[in-house]
Amino acid sequence: MPAYSSGYKVSVSYRTSSGLTAYTYDVTSADYTKSWPLPSAAQGGSFFAYLRDPYDNVVAYDSFYISVPLGTTSLTLDKSTYEKNDTVKISYKYLPDNSDITLQLRSGSTNVYTESWRDLSGSGVISFNISGKAVDSIYVKAVTPVAGGTNTLLAEAYAKILSGNGFISGKVYDSSTNSPISGATIYIGGSSAVTNALGYYEMTTLTGTQPVSIVCDGYNQYTGNVQLYSLSTSKNFYLVKTISTGSNTLYGTVTDYYTGAPLTNAYVQIKNGSTTYSMLTHSKTGNYLFDQEGLSGSWEVTVTKTGYDTHTRTVTISGDTYLSIKLVPINGSSIPDDDSSSGSSGSSTDRPGREAARESMKEFEALAPGLISLVVIKVIKELMK
């Protein structure tokens, strides 16, 4: 730089996560070069260096660019275990220009199917449907070409694809008393079993998400799904006894979709036009019962509980009407294709306050202090074949 009298200085500005930062040093009349390392917190972009006189006036300036390297290249799958008809979502980040992603479906060590996506860069998501192919694993890799015709492996990911049979066992309980139920017939996938004197069952059936149906004299039929994602699965179920009041009622239980456990103090609201009734499920059993006068026809049912998706559906009340409701945890692995669990996710403005919830619970206990005593045996004539 030209010779300047004392008092001149150079200031260099750059940005970090905490804001704009300036580095300043004094200059002398001699020409020389000054260097210093940028801190690791420096952010990318265009910035300026200023030469200032003793009065802090800018007499010269120049710009420079800080190039921040990309983040670490990554390749991830949305699940660690897939079913045969699942859609695989491949997420990639910070791929260099002209990168390729290759997917392989394998059966044992044999590659059965290959799919590739070329000339990718940056970040994005790729979807691929397994389409029922006879495979048991998936391998995905990201590579970038280099001189000489070879490729550099950037990232890779693996997952399991369910195939074959799995073993499932557990118990069937009365949802009101938590006592085991013997003689219940349980169907899972294409297999069936009958619970013993301790309510225990076991069977071998296909892995994946399988339909479940349980029937037993004196209890409402249970329907739902179960996920068999390992060679051995433990799963308990809860049945609700049938009731007969001689009038129109709506009753049932609210359970966790994945575990089948009763959900206590869940908020249940039913609405028909301007008429609305609400209550909390029983503090021990997860049961609910609406037996107000005028319960007939079509009613909208809404169920909410903290930590679960909101459930909404319409039911026609005629006589003693049973409705089992399964709530899906907000962080559940997927929203099931199950009529008893369908609904809209998100929060609800219809949740009661603490005092309203407490009064609703008292009202429910008063309405049905002997819910168990209302039980009558109703033989279920048709069993699932």
C-alpha positions as CSV (number, residue, x, y, z in Angstrom):
1,M,0.0,0.0,0.0
2,P,1.2,3.6,-0.4
3,A,3.0,5.2,2.5
4,Y,0.6,6.8,5.0
5,S,1.4,8.8,8.1
6,S,0.7,7.2,11.5
7,G,-2.9,6.8,12.6
8,Y,-4.2,4.9,9.6
9,K,-5.7,1.5,10.1
10,V,-7.3,-1.3,8.2
11,S,-10.6,-2.9,9.4
12,V,-11.9,-6.2,8.0
13,S,-15.5,-7.3,8.8
14,Y,-17.0,-10.7,8.6
15,R,-20.1,-12.4,10.1
16,T,-20.4,-15.2,12.7
17,S,-23.4,-16.8,14.3
18,S,-23.4,-14.0,16.9
19,G,-23.4,-11.1,14.4
20,L,-21.0,-8.9,12.4
21,T,-17.4,-8.9,13.7
22,A,-14.6,-6.5,12.8
23,Y,-10.8,-7.2,13.0
24,T,-8.7,-4.0,13.0
25,Y,-4.9,-3.4,12.9
26,D,-2.7,-0.3,12.5
27,V,-0.7,0.4,9.4
28,T,2.6,2.2,8.9
29,S,4.2,4.0,6.0
30,A,6.0,0.8,4.9
31,D,4.3,-1.5,2.3
32,Y,3.6,-4.9,3.8
33,T,1.1,-7.8,3.8
34,K,-0.9,-8.7,6.8
35,S,-2.6,-12.1,7.3
36,W,-4.6,-13.9,10.0
37,P,-6.7,-17.0,10.2
38,L,-10.5,-16.8,10.0
39,P,-12.2,-18.2,13.0
40,S,-14.2,-21.5,12.5
41,A,-17.4,-19.6,13.3
42,A,-17.0,-17.3,10.3
43,Q,-20.0,-17.5,7.9
44,G,-19.9,-17.5,4.2
45,G,-20.7,-14.4,2.0
46,S,-19.2,-11.2,0.6
47,F,-17.5,-8.8,3.0
48,F,-15.2,-5.7,2.9
49,A,-11.8,-4.5,4.0
50,Y,-11.5,-0.7,4.7
51,L,-8.5,1.6,4.9
52,R,-9.3,4.5,7.3
53,D,-7.6,7.7,8.1
54,P,-6.9,9.0,11.6
55,Y,-10.4,10.6,11.6
56,D,-12.0,7.2,10.8
57,N,-12.8,8.3,7.2
58,V,-12.7,5.5,4.6
59,V,-10.1,6.3,2.0
60,A,-10.0,3.0,0.2
61,Y,-11.7,-0.4,0.3
62,D,-11.9,-3.7,-1.4
63,S,-14.3,-6.8,-1.1
64,F,-13.6,-10.4,-0.5
65,Y,-15.6,-13.6,-0.4
66,I,-15.6,-16.3,2.4
67,S,-16.5,-19.7,1.0
68,V,-17.8,-22.1,3.7
69,P,-17.6,-25.8,2.8
70,L,-20.7,-27.8,2.6
71,G,-21.9,-29.9,5.5
72,T,-21.2,-33.6,5.8
73,T,-22.7,-35.7,3.0
74,S,-25.4,-38.0,4.4
75,L,-27.9,-40.6,3.1
76,T,-30.7,-41.8,5.4
77,L,-33.8,-44.0,5.0
78,D,-37.1,-43.1,6.8
79,K,-37.4,-46.5,8.4
80,S,-35.1,-49.2,9.6
81,T,-37.7,-51.9,8.7
82,Y,-40.1,-51.9,5.7
83,E,-43.0,-54.0,4.6
84,K,-43.3,-55.5,1.1
85,N,-45.5,-52.8,-0.3
86,D,-44.1,-49.8,1.6
87,T,-42.8,-46.6,-0.1
88,V,-39.1,-46.0,0.8
89,K,-38.1,-42.4,1.3
90,I,-34.4,-41.7,0.7
91,S,-33.1,-38.4,2.2
92,Y,-29.8,-37.0,1.0
93,K,-27.9,-33.9,2.1
94,Y,-24.9,-32.0,0.7
95,L,-24.2,-34.1,-2.3
96,P,-21.5,-32.7,-4.6
97,D,-22.4,-31.9,-8.2
98,N,-23.0,-34.8,-10.5
99,S,-23.5,-37.4,-7.8
100,D,-25.4,-40.6,-8.2
101,I,-27.7,-42.6,-5.9
102,T,-28.2,-46.3,-6.4
103,L,-30.8,-48.5,-4.6
104,Q,-30.5,-52.3,-4.5
105,L,-33.2,-54.7,-3.3
106,R,-31.7,-58.0,-2.1
107,S,-32.7,-61.5,-1.2
108,G,-30.0,-62.8,1.0
109,S,-26.8,-61.9,-0.7
110,T,-28.4,-61.9,-4.2
111,N,-29.2,-58.5,-5.8
112,V,-32.7,-58.8,-7.2
113,Y,-33.5,-55.3,-8.4
114,T,-31.5,-52.0,-9.0
115,E,-32.7,-48.5,-9.4
116,S,-30.4,-45.4,-10.0
117,W,-30.8,-41.6,-10.0
118,R,-28.1,-39.7,-11.8
119,D,-26.5,-36.2,-11.7
120,L,-27.9,-35.2,-8.3
121,S,-26.5,-32.4,-6.1
122,G,-27.4,-30.6,-2.8
123,S,-30.2,-32.0,-0.7
124,G,-33.5,-33.7,-1.4
125,V,-35.8,-36.7,-1.0
126,I,-36.3,-39.6,-3.4
127,S,-39.4,-42.0,-3.1
128,F,-39.4,-45.6,-4.3
129,N,-42.1,-48.3,-3.9
130,I,-41.0,-51.8,-3.1
131,S,-44.1,-53.1,-4.9
132,G,-44.2,-56.5,-3.2
133,K,-41.0,-57.8,-4.5
134,A,-39.6,-61.0,-3.0
135,V,-36.7,-59.4,-1.1
136,D,-35.5,-59.1,2.5
137,S,-33.2,-56.1,2.6
138,I,-32.4,-52.8,0.9
139,Y,-29.1,-51.1,0.3
140,V,-28.6,-47.5,-0.9
141,K,-25.4,-45.7,-1.7
142,A,-24.4,-42.3,-3.0
143,V,-21.3,-41.9,-5.1
144,T,-19.5,-39.2,-7.1
145,P,-17.5,-39.9,-10.3
146,V,-13.8,-39.1,-10.3
147,A,-11.2,-39.0,-13.1
148,G,-10.3,-42.4,-14.5
149,G,-13.9,-43.8,-14.5
150,T,-14.0,-44.8,-10.9
151,N,-16.5,-43.6,-8.2
152,T,-15.9,-42.3,-4.7
153,L,-18.4,-43.7,-2.1
154,L,-20.0,-40.7,-0.3
155,A,-22.5,-42.4,2.0
156,E,-24.6,-45.6,2.3
157,A,-27.6,-46.9,4.2
158,Y,-29.2,-50.3,4.9
159,A,-32.7,-51.5,6.0
160,K,-34.6,-54.7,6.5
161,I,-37.6,-55.7,4.5
162,L,-40.0,-58.0,6.3
163,S,-40.5,-61.5,4.9
164,G,-41.5,-64.9,6.2
165,N,-43.3,-65.7,9.5
166,G,-42.9,-64.3,13.0
167,F,-44.0,-65.5,16.5
168,I,-46.5,-63.5,18.5
169,S,-47.8,-64.1,22.0
170,G,-49.5,-62.3,24.8
171,K,-52.7,-62.1,26.9
172,V,-56.3,-61.0,26.4
173,Y,-57.8,-59.0,29.3
174,D,-61.2,-57.6,30.4
175,S,-60.8,-53.9,29.9
176,S,-62.9,-53.1,33.0
177,T,-61.3,-55.5,35.5
178,N,-57.9,-56.2,33.9
179,S,-58.6,-59.9,34.6
180,P,-57.5,-62.4,31.9
181,I,-60.1,-63.8,29.5
182,S,-60.1,-67.5,28.7
183,G,-61.7,-69.1,25.6
184,A,-61.3,-66.0,23.4
185,T,-60.6,-66.8,19.8
186,I,-57.9,-64.5,18.3
187,Y,-57.2,-64.2,14.6
188,I,-54.0,-62.5,13.4
189,G,-53.3,-62.5,9.7
190,G,-54.1,-66.0,8.4
191,S,-53.6,-67.7,11.8
192,S,-55.7,-68.2,14.9
193,A,-55.5,-69.3,18.5
194,V,-57.7,-69.7,21.6
195,T,-56.7,-68.2,24.9
196,N,-56.1,-70.6,27.8
197,A,-57.2,-70.3,31.4
198,L,-54.7,-67.5,32.0
199,G,-55.8,-65.6,28.9
200,Y,-52.6,-66.5,27.2
201,Y,-52.3,-67.1,23.4
202,E,-49.4,-67.7,21.0
203,M,-49.1,-68.3,17.3
204,T,-47.0,-68.0,14.2
205,T,-48.1,-65.7,11.4
206,L,-46.8,-63.5,8.6
207,T,-44.7,-60.5,9.6
208,G,-45.7,-57.0,8.8
209,T,-48.9,-55.1,9.7
210,Q,-51.6,-57.8,10.2
211,P,-55.3,-57.4,10.9
212,V,-56.5,-58.6,14.3
213,S,-60.0,-59.9,15.3
214,I,-60.9,-61.3,18.7
215,V,-64.2,-62.8,19.6
216,C,-65.5,-64.2,22.9
217,D,-68.9,-64.8,24.4
218,G,-70.1,-61.8,26.4
219,Y,-67.6,-59.4,24.9
220,N,-67.7,-57.0,21.9
221,Q,-65.6,-58.1,19.0
222,Y,-62.2,-56.5,18.9
223,T,-60.8,-55.4,15.5
224,G,-57.6,-53.6,14.7
225,N,-54.0,-54.1,13.5
226,V,-50.8,-55.4,15.0
227,Q,-47.2,-54.7,13.8
228,L,-45.0,-57.8,13.7
229,Y,-41.6,-56.2,13.0
230,S,-39.4,-58.9,14.6
231,L,-39.2,-62.6,14.8
232,S,-40.8,-62.5,18.2
233,T,-43.5,-60.0,19.3
234,S,-45.4,-59.6,22.6
235,K,-48.9,-58.0,22.4
236,N,-51.8,-57.8,24.9
237,F,-55.4,-57.0,24.0
238,Y,-58.3,-55.7,26.0
239,L,-62.0,-56.6,25.4
240,V,-65.1,-54.7,26.4
241,K,-68.1,-56.6,27.8
242,T,-71.4,-56.2,26.1
243,I,-74.1,-54.3,27.9
244,S,-77.9,-54.2,27.6
245,T,-79.8,-51.3,29.0
246,G,-83.0,-51.4,27.0
247,S,-82.4,-47.9,25.6
248,N,-80.1,-46.1,23.3
249,T,-76.5,-45.8,24.6
250,L,-73.0,-45.3,23.2
251,Y,-70.2,-47.1,25.0
252,G,-66.8,-48.5,24.5
253,T,-63.2,-48.0,25.4
254,V,-60.3,-45.8,24.2
255,T,-57.0,-47.5,23.7
256,D,-53.5,-46.9,22.4
257,Y,-53.3,-48.1,18.8
258,Y,-49.9,-49.7,19.1
259,T,-50.0,-51.2,22.7
260,G,-53.7,-51.8,23.0
261,A,-53.5,-50.4,26.6
262,P,-56.6,-48.5,27.8
263,L,-56.2,-44.7,27.8
264,T,-57.6,-43.2,31.0
265,N,-59.0,-39.6,31.2
266,A,-59.2,-39.2,27.5
267,Y,-61.7,-36.5,26.5
268,V,-64.7,-37.9,24.5
269,Q,-67.3,-35.6,23.0
270,I,-70.4,-36.5,20.9
271,K,-72.4,-33.9,19.0
272,N,-75.7,-33.9,17.1
273,G,-76.6,-30.4,15.8
274,S,-76.7,-28.1,18.8
275,T,-76.7,-31.0,21.3
276,T,-73.3,-31.9,22.7
277,Y,-72.3,-34.3,25.5
278,S,-68.8,-34.9,26.8
279,M,-66.9,-36.8,29.4
280,L,-63.5,-38.3,30.3
281,T,-62.8,-42.0,30.0
282,H,-62.8,-44.0,33.2
283,S,-59.8,-43.2,35.5
284,K,-58.8,-46.9,35.6
285,T,-60.4,-48.7,32.6
286,G,-60.5,-46.3,29.7
287,N,-64.2,-47.0,29.3
288,Y,-66.9,-44.4,28.5
289,L,-70.7,-44.5,28.4
290,F,-73.3,-42.1,27.1
291,D,-76.8,-42.9,28.1
292,Q,-78.6,-39.5,27.9
293,E,-82.2,-39.4,26.6
294,G,-82.6,-38.7,22.9
295,L,-79.5,-40.6,21.8
296,S,-80.4,-41.8,18.4
297,G,-79.4,-41.3,14.8
298,S,-76.1,-39.8,13.6
299,W,-73.6,-38.3,16.0
300,E,-70.1,-36.9,15.5
301,V,-67.6,-38.4,18.0
302,T,-64.3,-36.5,18.8
303,V,-61.7,-38.0,21.1
304,T,-58.6,-36.1,22.3
305,K,-55.7,-36.9,24.7
306,T,-52.4,-35.2,25.2
307,G,-49.7,-36.9,23.2
308,Y,-52.1,-38.4,20.7
309,D,-53.7,-37.5,17.4
310,T,-57.2,-36.2,17.5
311,H,-59.8,-38.8,16.5
312,T,-63.0,-37.8,14.7
313,R,-65.7,-40.0,13.2
314,T,-69.5,-40.3,12.8
315,V,-71.5,-43.1,14.4
316,T,-75.2,-44.1,14.1
317,I,-76.6,-44.8,17.6
318,S,-79.4,-47.5,17.6
319,G,-79.9,-49.4,20.8
320,D,-76.8,-50.3,22.8
321,T,-74.1,-49.2,20.4
322,Y,-70.5,-50.2,20.9
323,L,-67.6,-48.1,19.6
324,S,-63.9,-48.9,20.1
325,I,-61.6,-46.0,19.6
326,K,-57.8,-46.4,19.1
327,L,-55.7,-43.2,19.3
328,V,-52.4,-43.0,17.5
329,P,-49.5,-41.4,19.4
330,I,-48.3,-38.2,17.8
331,N,-44.8,-39.7,17.4
332,G,-46.1,-43.1,16.2
333,S,-44.3,-44.8,13.3
334,S,-47.2,-44.4,10.9
335,I,-50.9,-43.5,10.7
336,P,-52.6,-46.9,10.4
337,D,-55.1,-47.8,7.7
338,D,-57.7,-48.7,10.3
339,D,-61.2,-47.3,10.5
340,S,-61.3,-47.2,14.3
341,S,-58.2,-45.0,14.3
342,S,-58.7,-42.6,11.5
343,G,-59.0,-38.9,12.3
344,S,-57.5,-35.5,11.9
345,S,-54.1,-34.9,13.6
346,G,-53.3,-31.8,15.6
347,S,-54.6,-30.1,18.7
348,S,-58.3,-29.5,19.6
349,T,-59.9,-26.4,21.0
350,D,-62.6,-28.6,22.6
351,R,-60.4,-29.9,25.4
352,P,-61.8,-29.1,28.9
353,G,-60.0,-27.1,31.5
354,R,-58.8,-28.7,34.7
355,E,-62.0,-27.9,36.6
356,A,-64.3,-28.9,33.7
357,A,-62.4,-32.1,33.3
358,R,-62.7,-32.9,37.0
359,E,-66.4,-32.2,37.0
360,S,-66.9,-34.3,33.8
361,M,-65.1,-37.2,35.5
362,K,-67.3,-36.9,38.6
363,E,-70.4,-36.9,36.3
364,F,-69.2,-40.0,34.5
365,E,-68.5,-41.9,37.7
366,A,-72.0,-40.9,38.9
367,L,-73.6,-42.0,35.6
368,A,-71.9,-45.4,35.5
369,P,-70.7,-46.4,39.0
370,G,-71.5,-50.0,38.1
371,L,-70.5,-50.2,34.5
372,I,-69.4,-53.8,35.1
373,S,-72.7,-54.7,36.7
374,L,-74.5,-53.7,33.4
375,V,-72.8,-56.7,31.7
376,V,-75.0,-59.4,30.1
377,I,-73.8,-62.2,28.0
378,K,-74.4,-61.8,24.3
379,V,-73.4,-64.7,22.1
380,I,-71.5,-63.6,19.0
381,K,-73.0,-65.9,16.3
382,E,-70.6,-65.2,13.5
383,L,-66.9,-65.9,13.9
384,M,-64.4,-64.6,11.5
385,K,-63.4,-67.4,9.1
